[in-house]
Amino acid sequence: MLFRSLRAAVSATASIAVVAGAMAVTAPSPAKADEGMWTFDNFPIQTVNDKYGTRIDQAWLDRVRNAAVRLQGCSASFVSDEGLILTNWHCVVGCVQDLSSPENDYVKNGWMTATREEERRCPGQTAEVLTEIVDVTDRVLAVGEGLEGAAFNAARSAEINRIQQEACAGDPKLNCQVISFYRGGRYALYKFRKYDDVRLVFAPEQQAAFFGGDPDNFNFPRYALDAGFLRAYENGQPVSTPNHLTWNPEAPKEGDVTFVVGNPGSTSRLLTMSQLERLRDQQLPVTLIQASELRGRLLEYSLTGDEAKRLAFDPIFGLENSFKVYYGQQGALTDPDFMAMKREQEQELRARVAADPALVQRIGDPWADLERVQATAMDLYLPFRQLEQSAGGGSQLYQYARAIVRAAKSSDMSEARRAQLAASLANEVPIATDIEELRLRYWLSKTREYLTVDNPDVQRLLGRESPEALAERLIEGTKLADPAFRAQALSMTPEQLAEADPLLAFVLANDDAAKAIGDRWAAEVSAPTARAAEKVAEARFAVYGTNLYPDATFSLRLSYGQVQGWTHRGVTVPPFTYMGGLYERATGSEPFDLAPRFAAAEARINKDVVYDFVSTNDIIGGNSGSPVVNADGEVIGAAFDGNIHSLGGAFGYDGELNRTVSVSTAAITEALRAVYPQPRLLEELGVD
Amino acid sequence: MLFRSLRAAVSATASIAVVAGAMAVTAPSPAKADEGMWTFDNFPIQTVNDKYGTRIDQAWLDRVRNAAVRLQGCSASFVSDEGLILTNWHCVVGCVQDLSSPENDYVKNGWMTATREEERRCPGQTAEVLTEIVDVTDRVLAVGEGLEGAAFNAARSAEINRIQQEACAGDPKLNCQVISFYRGGRYALYKFRKYDDVRLVFAPEQQAAFFGGDPDNFNFPRYALDAGFLRAYENGQPVSTPNHLTWNPEAPKEGDVTFVVGNPGSTSRLLTMSQLERLRDQQLPVTLIQASELRGRLLEYSLTGDEAKRLAFDPIFGLENSFKVYYGQQGALTDPDFMAMKREQEQELRARVAADPALVQRIGDPWADLERVQATAMDLYLPFRQLEQSAGGGSQLYQYARAIVRAAKSSDMSEARRAQLAASLANEVPIATDIEELRLRYWLSKTREYLTVDNPDVQRLLGRESPEALAERLIEGTKLADPAFRAQALSMTPEQLAEADPLLAFVLANDDAAKAIGDRWAAEVSAPTARAAEKVAEARFAVYGTNLYPDATFSLRLSYGQVQGWTHRGVTVPPFTYMGGLYERATGSEPFDLAPRFAAAEARINKDVVYDFVSTNDIIGGNSGSPVVNADGEVIGAAFDGNIHSLGGAFGYDGELNRTVSVSTAAITEALRAVYPQPRLLEELGVD
């Protein structure tokens, strides 16, 4: 699933948190095939029109952009004039789980509403529409000049904050974000209209949406109704959204042109060899190994009872998804051909830079700089990961505690920031105590294992307790599951926090060390990496011109392609599945059992309707829920996955093999008609 | 812990199952420092006498060799004239667990005997003493001439079987084994006197023997009484063992010479670059990732109750030990300096070969051959691993089923082999049903994940069931936990087996595919690897002469060294710990809680007695339990571990950092006197 896993414990490996693409590599020359996650201000209109005979123009781009919606970790689009939002089921399942209880398991049974009044708010969910892009490269680059390390970071963040605050002027309906492109080669201010009352309208049962589960994830043929609907509200009323996409309930044909509009989270196609090698030798292996242990723990826990199974569903889902993504990435980085190609491209660029003395004079040797940074990163990564980046092992209560402790220690937190934090702490999110404890003991025991028993930070963390006993004491003793207590705690001094709650006391006692390693990482790894990467970007612009797309940064992008299967090792995979195929693939056993409503609807359903389809669009995690749009700008599907070949593609795109997997509007329409009769929604979508 | 983990699910990665050594590399020229696991017929007597002023001679070697004992996966020695055997606690803990029950947990409480009558037989345990070594290189090499693949394998195994059968002549008291050395450069017949009635005499409590648990494993300073005693019986009477080692209850001094006599299991110091790279890119990562998931599953299971904790102890212990070993190995293979050194050495050898046309004529280019084999191994490894090598995920019942099914299908199994199998099936070993199910569902789900849902072998394995449901049905339905049923089943036809038991039926239905991939691996990977490795060995002999030690092959070796600490990154670790240090390191929380008897004995114990010590001996997994012998041939300790630096050393030995960790006879004596008063044993050991 192509979402940015916000809930999974391993999500914190920021630079590689999301993925798609495959074994071939971004050409250093202008992108070929259907490669590229293009920004809206640099879309290759002419190339596309020439290749596909389309008539894309600026008006088309504006129309599509205005209908695009950014969710946390996902993409979406308005599909009616009353704020109705199409996205993936897996982008709303967190909300579905939050609205569920042991008595009402909407993940299992689906969430269906008969009236607007039944639409319920998703805790913490926002929806954002991009309204303006302003280039701020000069301002951002100027302020870091001549600075290094922590000073460089501080100056940069201060300037970025200034730009954001000037643009949004404290308006809570806006979100202003300075986003980096080309690894710091460009900076742009993205201004979003923000909606923070987002309600759940429709979600199918897990077994319909996620048929085939983890085994089928990132595979195709696929039979998944991975779609869900939200609605944006303001002042208790649905938001008026005239700029929505028109719902086209007809499936595309093979070869039809397709556009995917969304927010790819992160790619690493511009990383240098030394960066890729450190990922391969250290960060990815440790991430995979630790994620596997957590996976095993959660899987066994989920077998202890029905309620455990219900509670563990979402954590396991997120974790297995991340695991597959990282595993695919590691596959690319341990593929000798892939790495040889990457090496060759780097050598070519470096040779061309070396042949241009003025350029060398300007940028120096950023590749050598990055190599030096990797040695530092190798030394700092494990403590940084264990004490700061992945601290708490994904425990929600730990994250609350850390946010509260840091707010209490911070003398210069802005009122706006504090209000934002208060709002997020006020969200009523159910806490699964068993899983909180499991995550904490997992994290504590891995921290002891990777940093060793005799490490002073480990000794301070554990004291004389075992990871198991400490996790139990902290989670059973904390009051942080209560939003009222969180609100109280937010106004306490550090001394009061230490008295008030064992988990707060624990985090407080260990936070200086965590903060210190975080600061070192920022100053000794992030800052010099940013500086050097900007110089590499400058070299690329100088050598190859500006007809390039930037690495993904969870900002709005447009990719083009066509409906097309693929052939691998002599096996051809056609581009479509049909709804009837679901019944053939079903075995009756998890995760290949039919959703009861689908089983009941077998006689009613039109089995010839296209279910899922693949296209050559270049997308990645964060694109989940992206509308698939035809040449007329109508929505014909929702992208939800990549095929298995796309997994290594954080580092490159291969037009022969990489495919986007989408659920068709045709299938969603058929399901709303024959499986979950939802005449209200069909009418709103303008279908019959 | 340096045992060959026979019980752990991941142990099947045969070529790298065990370890010690570190970041520097076996010199291709004659071994320097204290490097080397020497065979008794090629021990560098003169080198040692010159360096350490000892007076080792053939008689000394014979004496020590005759006292050495080989256990399954471990080493040991006779230490009295009545068959008393010293080894490690962790080498007998499997037996301790087998003799335990929910009511009598001897793992937790220790196994103490007041009389001979209380000594109880360890199910399946044997003890073997090496009596003769005969070089059979010419016979073995001759028979494979001109053959390839399966034919080569078949001819080789037939000849090896012939040699073994001729030598042992069906005598059940003997074990004759043809062992390969120098990766097939030499073959020798090892003749053992075998004892198969081995009884448990003494084992301390887990918390005394394994103080510090997994966190302290492979670390030093260490405070572990990792010692246990067995006794060999024959005809109901203790075996007479006049050739035993004399027990010296005095601890050695820093700088004292030490010899370690035992059976190092496997090293990979002679592997070529392409072989190391495949281990690094495929085999070790998959092994680590899968082991981590199993670890997480077992850890969570162990928290579900006291009995679960008791049952899971031994599986978790074995698994965590293997995990640490593999993790250390992978650390070496991803260390750029280490790999650069290995590459340099290979290049030197290849250059010297290339300069000798006659040699090239004779051996061809075995490095290129091995490179080609790696490509095949890359393709075959995952199905080979999942369907054959690690099939069953470590389930004991699955292993019974497979052995029985293969016997039923095999028309040409010898009577001797069938009798051996019957004897092993007759062993009364307690079966932990929950863990059996856990292992099976883990294996089934990983097999589906790694081979994919649409793989025909996976479809045959699972049918329409989920891994969880299938594992439950098979384990709850099988009668194979009952030795009487196993005996019955051994005489059934395949058709009868399929009727008699669901697990037998399952294995039978899937065994052709498992066997087929096993045969392919043998013919397309093992056979050409053996051929090429023999040629590399020939090249090494030709270029560097015969003053080399061979890779470890779980055959009797002698290593020399001295008691010495080490210095790493400016920190010096002294060579000794003292019994008093245990009380300082104890926190009261697992795994740093004191064994109750040690807590009670604090006032009585002599805290100045040396507890554990390190020496420069070059050892590896399989050496666990090895006697540490002084220049006079007296036993002064039992080796049980390597330090953390030794973990990468499957591939090389670094005299600066690699250390053997042993428990002193001084500490064992003190414990038998002050903690577990065992006057009977002290008397037998000749101590006051």
XYZ file of N, CA and C in Angstrom, chain B residues 54-212:
477
model
N 57.054 -24.186 26.179
C 56.410 -25.433 26.622
C 57.200 -26.626 26.104
N 56.812 -27.816 26.574
C 57.482 -29.021 26.074
C 56.446 -30.022 25.565
N 55.605 -29.494 24.661
C 54.591 -30.338 24.034
C 55.296 -31.387 23.178
N 54.827 -32.643 23.276
C 55.351 -33.677 22.378
C 54.197 -34.590 21.972
N 54.493 -35.609 21.221
C 53.440 -36.481 20.719
C 52.676 -37.148 21.861
N 53.402 -37.527 22.897
C 52.748 -38.183 24.033
C 51.737 -37.245 24.686
N 52.122 -35.986 24.827
C 51.219 -34.963 25.398
C 49.956 -34.873 24.523
N 50.177 -34.805 23.212
C 49.037 -34.702 22.296
C 48.118 -35.911 22.416
N 48.710 -37.106 22.485
C 47.904 -38.333 22.558
C 47.085 -38.350 23.842
N 47.726 -37.926 24.927
C 47.073 -37.956 26.220
C 45.834 -37.037 26.203
N 46.049 -35.834 25.690
C 44.963 -34.859 25.650
C 43.844 -35.334 24.708
N 44.242 -35.878 23.582
C 43.260 -36.337 22.602
C 42.387 -37.449 23.178
N 43.005 -38.345 23.934
C 42.250 -39.476 24.485
C 41.263 -39.064 25.565
N 41.460 -37.896 26.132
C 40.528 -37.421 27.166
C 39.405 -36.572 26.565
N 39.547 -36.208 25.292
C 38.566 -35.315 24.671
C 37.311 -36.080 24.276
N 36.173 -35.431 24.448
C 34.880 -36.061 24.179
C 34.095 -35.169 23.220
N 33.433 -35.805 22.255
C 32.554 -35.044 21.378
C 31.102 -35.342 21.724
N 30.343 -34.290 21.993
C 28.899 -34.434 22.224
C 28.187 -33.925 20.978
N 26.863 -34.084 20.900
C 26.150 -33.474 19.778
C 26.251 -31.955 19.886
N 26.932 -31.363 18.945
C 27.000 -29.905 18.903
C 27.945 -29.275 19.892
N 28.596 -30.069 20.712
C 29.462 -29.517 21.758
C 30.729 -30.357 21.931
N 31.585 -29.868 22.799
C 32.811 -30.557 23.149
C 32.820 -30.803 24.657
N 33.757 -31.641 25.107
C 33.781 -32.001 26.524
C 35.053 -32.774 26.808
N 35.215 -33.220 28.074
C 36.398 -34.030 28.407
C 36.109 -34.901 29.616
N 36.799 -36.037 29.657
C 36.727 -36.873 30.857
C 37.590 -36.245 31.935
N 37.022 -36.177 33.160
C 37.771 -35.551 34.246
C 37.862 -36.435 35.492
N 37.476 -37.720 35.338
C 37.737 -38.675 36.425
C 37.917 -40.031 35.765
N 38.330 -41.014 36.526
C 38.518 -42.327 35.896
C 37.228 -43.143 35.884
N 36.130 -42.505 36.275
C 34.852 -43.224 36.214
C 33.862 -42.554 35.269
N 34.379 -42.071 34.168
C 33.500 -41.599 33.090
C 32.872 -40.240 33.324
N 33.330 -39.497 34.314
C 32.747 -38.170 34.574
C 33.196 -37.201 33.469
N 32.225 -36.477 32.922
C 32.478 -35.597 31.780
C 32.193 -34.149 32.163
N 33.174 -33.291 31.918
C 32.976 -31.842 32.104
C 32.577 -31.228 30.769
N 31.512 -30.440 30.795
C 31.155 -29.663 29.606
C 30.496 -28.373 30.080
N 29.811 -27.684 29.194
C 29.109 -26.460 29.609
C 27.684 -26.783 30.048
N 27.160 -25.926 30.907
C 25.743 -25.990 31.251
C 24.894 -25.881 29.984
N 25.277 -24.964 29.074
C 24.403 -24.762 27.914
C 24.467 -25.935 26.939
N 25.430 -26.851 27.154
C 25.464 -28.068 26.335
C 24.578 -29.170 26.927
N 24.221 -29.025 28.189
C 23.365 -30.043 28.806
C 21.962 -29.506 29.082
N 21.722 -28.217 28.811
C 20.432 -27.651 29.220
C 19.268 -28.276 28.447
N 19.530 -28.730 27.214
C 18.471 -29.419 26.463
C 18.035 -30.661 27.214
N 19.007 -31.400 27.731
C 18.701 -32.596 28.530
C 17.982 -32.199 29.814
N 18.455 -31.137 30.451
C 17.809 -30.683 31.695
C 16.344 -30.357 31.413
N 16.103 -29.689 30.278
C 14.721 -29.348 29.939
C 13.912 -30.623 29.668
N 14.533 -31.568 28.972
C 13.818 -32.816 28.689
C 13.439 -33.560 29.972
N 14.279 -33.473 30.992
C 13.998 -34.188 32.253
C 13.061 -33.404 33.163
N 12.761 -32.168 32.757
C 11.908 -31.319 33.602
C 10.436 -31.529 33.288
N 9.598 -30.996 34.144
C 8.150 -31.031 33.956
C 7.624 -29.749 34.577
N 6.337 -29.456 34.357
C 5.798 -28.238 34.984
C 6.031 -28.234 36.498
N 6.035 -29.427 37.112
C 6.197 -29.487 38.565
C 7.660 -29.383 38.987
N 8.556 -29.930 38.147
C 9.976 -29.949 38.500
C 10.788 -29.278 37.409
N 11.038 -28.007 37.623
C 11.750 -27.242 36.605
C 13.234 -27.207 36.955
N 13.963 -28.188 36.418
C 15.381 -28.289 36.751
C 16.226 -27.239 36.032
N 15.682 -26.677 34.957
C 16.395 -25.590 34.304
C 16.497 -24.424 35.284
N 15.368 -24.125 35.882
C 15.332 -23.017 36.826
C 16.046 -23.360 38.142
N 15.843 -24.589 38.625
C 16.313 -24.932 39.968
C 17.631 -25.688 40.010
N 18.108 -26.074 38.830
C 19.350 -26.845 38.797
C 19.094 -28.332 38.979
N 20.086 -29.124 38.562
C 19.992 -30.595 38.674
C 21.139 -31.048 39.566
N 20.794 -31.556 40.722
C 21.825 -31.977 41.672
C 21.592 -33.444 42.004
N 22.641 -34.223 42.057
C 22.488 -35.634 42.422
C 23.344 -35.924 43.644
N 22.786 -36.701 44.545
C 23.532 -37.040 45.753
C 24.226 -38.387 45.602
N 23.699 -39.211 44.689
C 24.262 -40.551 44.481
C 24.267 -40.855 42.988
N 25.023 -41.904 42.611
C 25.054 -42.349 41.210
C 23.657 -42.713 40.713
N 22.850 -43.276 41.635
C 21.529 -43.750 41.241
C 20.645 -42.606 40.754
N 20.925 -41.428 41.229
C 20.097 -40.296 40.821
C 20.511 -39.717 39.465
N 21.629 -40.146 38.950
C 22.063 -39.665 37.638
C 21.108 -40.230 36.578
N 20.520 -39.361 35.768
C 19.518 -39.872 34.811
C 19.938 -39.685 33.369
N 19.526 -40.634 32.558
C 19.932 -40.675 31.163
C 19.364 -39.491 30.384
N 20.196 -38.884 29.569
C 19.750 -37.797 28.694
C 19.252 -38.402 27.389
N 17.964 -38.159 27.038
C 17.415 -38.770 25.822
C 18.239 -38.386 24.588
N 18.713 -39.431 23.891
C 19.397 -39.182 22.622
C 20.842 -38.738 22.732
N 21.328 -38.541 23.954
C 22.685 -38.003 24.102
C 23.738 -39.092 23.853
N 24.759 -38.754 23.083
C 25.904 -39.652 22.918
C 27.178 -38.919 23.326
N 28.222 -39.703 23.571
C 29.554 -39.143 23.844
C 30.542 -39.961 23.031
N 31.434 -39.269 22.317
C 32.339 -39.975 21.416
C 33.787 -39.576 21.682
N 34.662 -40.590 21.639
C 36.092 -40.337 21.822
C 36.822 -40.740 20.547
N 37.617 -39.855 20.028
C 38.354 -40.117 18.794
C 39.479 -41.096 19.076
N 39.546 -42.182 18.303
C 40.586 -43.182 18.571
C 41.588 -43.317 17.438
N 41.208 -42.878 16.238
C 42.107 -43.122 15.103
C 41.805 -42.138 13.978
N 42.863 -41.707 13.280
C 42.705 -40.846 12.108
C 43.438 -41.504 10.936
N 42.730 -41.712 9.830
C 43.373 -42.317 8.649
C 43.135 -41.407 7.440
N 44.182 -41.042 6.745
C 44.019 -40.206 5.555
C 43.396 -41.027 4.427
N 42.279 -40.550 3.878
C 41.615 -41.270 2.782
C 41.413 -40.350 1.581
N 42.221 -39.312 1.509
C 42.069 -38.318 0.444
C 42.077 -38.965 -0.948
N 43.033 -39.819 -1.186
C 43.168 -40.382 -2.536
C 41.927 -41.170 -2.947
N 41.441 -41.985 -2.041
C 40.246 -42.784 -2.362
C 39.061 -41.885 -2.695
N 38.846 -40.855 -1.852
C 37.670 -40.012 -2.047
C 37.792 -39.203 -3.338
N 38.960 -38.604 -3.558
C 39.106 -37.761 -4.750
C 39.028 -38.585 -6.033
N 39.590 -39.780 -5.980
C 39.649 -40.598 -7.196
C 38.246 -40.910 -7.721
N 37.341 -41.192 -6.827
C 36.043 -41.693 -7.261
C 35.183 -40.630 -7.957
N 35.456 -39.354 -7.697
C 34.651 -38.309 -8.335
C 35.188 -37.859 -9.676
N 36.366 -38.302 -10.041
C 37.025 -37.883 -11.288
C 36.098 -37.961 -12.500
N 36.021 -36.865 -13.206
C 35.279 -36.891 -14.465
C 33.766 -36.837 -14.318
N 33.288 -36.801 -13.082
C 31.828 -36.752 -12.898
C 31.378 -35.341 -12.542
N 30.093 -35.071 -12.774
C 29.523 -33.753 -12.446
C 28.191 -33.945 -11.723
N 27.748 -32.883 -11.078
C 26.383 -32.799 -10.525
C 25.985 -33.991 -9.682
N 24.792 -34.510 -9.945
C 24.233 -35.578 -9.122
C 25.103 -36.833 -9.163
N 25.669 -37.129 -10.332
C 26.506 -38.329 -10.460
C 27.733 -38.212 -9.562
N 28.317 -37.028 -9.549
C 29.469 -36.765 -8.695
C 29.094 -36.975 -7.232
N 27.976 -36.351 -6.824
C 27.522 -36.504 -5.433
C 27.316 -37.968 -5.065
N 26.655 -38.680 -5.969
C 26.310 -40.070 -5.683
C 27.573 -40.909 -5.531
N 28.525 -40.710 -6.434
C 29.754 -41.497 -6.385
C 30.525 -41.189 -5.101
N 30.620 -39.927 -4.790
C 31.318 -39.524 -3.571
C 30.683 -40.128 -2.315
N 29.360 -39.974 -2.203
C 28.725 -40.468 -0.968
C 28.844 -41.967 -0.881
N 28.754 -42.642 -2.028
C 28.861 -44.108 -2.001
C 30.252 -44.499 -1.491
N 31.271 -43.851 -1.995
C 32.634 -44.202 -1.585
C 32.838 -43.892 -0.096
N 32.342 -42.747 0.325
C 32.479 -42.352 1.731
C 31.751 -43.351 2.619
N 30.546 -43.762 2.206
C 29.824 -44.784 2.971
C 30.612 -46.080 3.046
N 31.187 -46.456 1.916
C 31.989 -47.697 1.890
C 33.145 -47.614 2.891
N 33.860 -46.501 2.851
C 35.006 -46.357 3.765
C 34.541 -46.450 5.213
N 33.437 -45.781 5.501
C 32.935 -45.770 6.875
C 32.501 -47.162 7.308
N 31.785 -47.859 6.394
C 31.278 -49.178 6.775
C 32.408 -50.186 6.932
N 33.389 -50.126 6.052
C 34.543 -51.019 6.186
C 35.223 -50.825 7.539
N 35.373 -49.573 7.922
C 36.136 -49.288 9.138
C 35.371 -49.687 10.399
N 34.078 -49.452 10.423
C 33.296 -49.722 11.631
C 32.765 -51.148 11.666
N 32.621 -51.744 10.490
C 32.174 -53.137 10.390
C 30.943 -53.428 11.238
N 30.039 -52.478 11.254
C 28.762 -52.712 11.940
C 28.832 -52.713 13.449
N 29.979 -52.376 14.019
C 30.099 -52.370 15.478
C 29.353 -51.164 16.047
N 28.269 -51.401 16.825
C 27.468 -50.266 17.314
C 28.223 -49.394 18.309
N 29.380 -49.890 18.809
C 30.147 -49.074 19.750
C 31.073 -48.107 19.039
N 31.081 -48.181 17.712
C 31.978 -47.307 16.959
C 31.176 -46.346 16.089
N 31.778 -45.216 15.819
C 31.234 -44.313 14.821
C 32.378 -43.961 13.892
N 32.227 -44.275 12.615
C 33.281 -43.989 11.649
C 32.783 -42.896 10.717
N 33.572 -41.848 10.611
C 33.105 -40.693 9.865
C 34.223 -40.177 8.979
N 33.924 -40.057 7.701
C 34.902 -39.433 6.801
C 34.662 -37.926 6.850
N 35.695 -37.201 7.213
C 35.559 -35.759 7.420
C 36.409 -35.027 6.387
N 35.827 -33.941 5.875
C 36.518 -33.157 4.857
C 37.330 -32.053 5.510
N 38.505 -31.785 4.963
C 39.359 -30.708 5.453
C 39.789 -29.826 4.291
N 40.153 -28.599 4.597
C 40.609 -27.664 3.558
C 39.598 -27.599 2.419
N 38.292 -27.518 2.758
C 37.232 -27.448 1.749
C 37.385 -28.553 0.697
N 37.695 -29.750 1.156
C 37.801 -30.870 0.231
C 39.214 -31.129 -0.255
N 40.176 -30.370 0.230
C 41.567 -30.609 -0.162
C 42.105 -31.903 0.452
N 41.596 -32.278 1.598
C 41.983 -33.519 2.278
C 40.729 -34.185 2.826
N 40.759 -35.501 2.901
C 39.699 -36.260 3.574
C 40.348 -37.213 4.562
N 39.732 -37.369 5.720
C 40.268 -38.327 6.684
C 39.136 -39.117 7.313
N 39.434 -40.377 7.595
C 38.499 -41.204 8.340
C 38.754 -40.983 9.819
N 37.739 -40.541 10.542
C 37.837 -40.383 11.997
C 37.036 -41.513 12.634
N 37.724 -42.259 13.471
C 37.084 -43.400 14.128
C 36.842 -43.037 15.589
N 35.599 -43.157 16.026
C 35.246 -42.790 17.403
C 34.749 -44.005 18.175
N 35.119 -44.077 19.444
C 34.476 -44.988 20.391
C 33.244 -44.245 20.904
N 32.077 -44.874 20.756
C 30.827 -44.171 21.044
C 30.133 -44.712 22.290
N 29.642 -43.796 23.135
C 28.850 -44.181 24.300
C 27.465 -43.583 24.155
N 26.420 -44.402 24.243
C 25.102 -43.811 24.047
C 24.212 -43.867 25.285
N 24.818 -44.186 26.415
C 24.096 -44.035 27.676
C 24.842 -42.961 28.464
N 24.362 -41.749 28.321
C 25.043 -40.621 28.947
C 24.072 -39.992 29.932
N 24.494 -39.834 31.164
C 23.563 -39.415 32.222
C 23.949 -38.049 32.788
N 22.910 -37.383 33.246
C 23.101 -36.040 33.778
C 23.490 -36.119 35.246
N 24.641 -35.536 35.570
C 25.166 -35.609 36.937
C 24.909 -34.303 37.693
N 25.222 -33.199 37.020
C 25.100 -31.921 37.732
C 24.906 -30.780 36.740
N 23.929 -29.926 37.020
C 23.763 -28.693 36.255
C 23.324 -27.602 37.214
N 24.005 -26.482 37.218
C 23.566 -25.389 38.095
C 22.256 -24.801 37.593
N 21.673 -23.896 38.362
C 20.471 -23.200 37.921
C 20.814 -22.322 36.728
N 19.854 -22.193 35.824
C 20.004 -21.296 34.672
C 20.557 -19.938 35.097
N 20.056 -19.402 36.184
C 20.417 -18.042 36.541
C 21.863 -17.927 37.012
N 22.458 -19.050 37.432
C 23.883 -19.046 37.767
C 24.717 -19.262 36.509
N 24.251 -20.193 35.681
C 25.018 -20.574 34.494
C 24.936 -19.516 33.404
N 23.788 -18.862 33.307
C 23.519 -17.969 32.173
C 23.202 -16.573 32.700
N 23.851 -16.213 33.798
C 23.657 -14.880 34.373
C 23.946 -13.825 33.301
N 23.024 -12.871 33.155
C 23.195 -11.830 32.121
C 22.500 -12.172 30.821
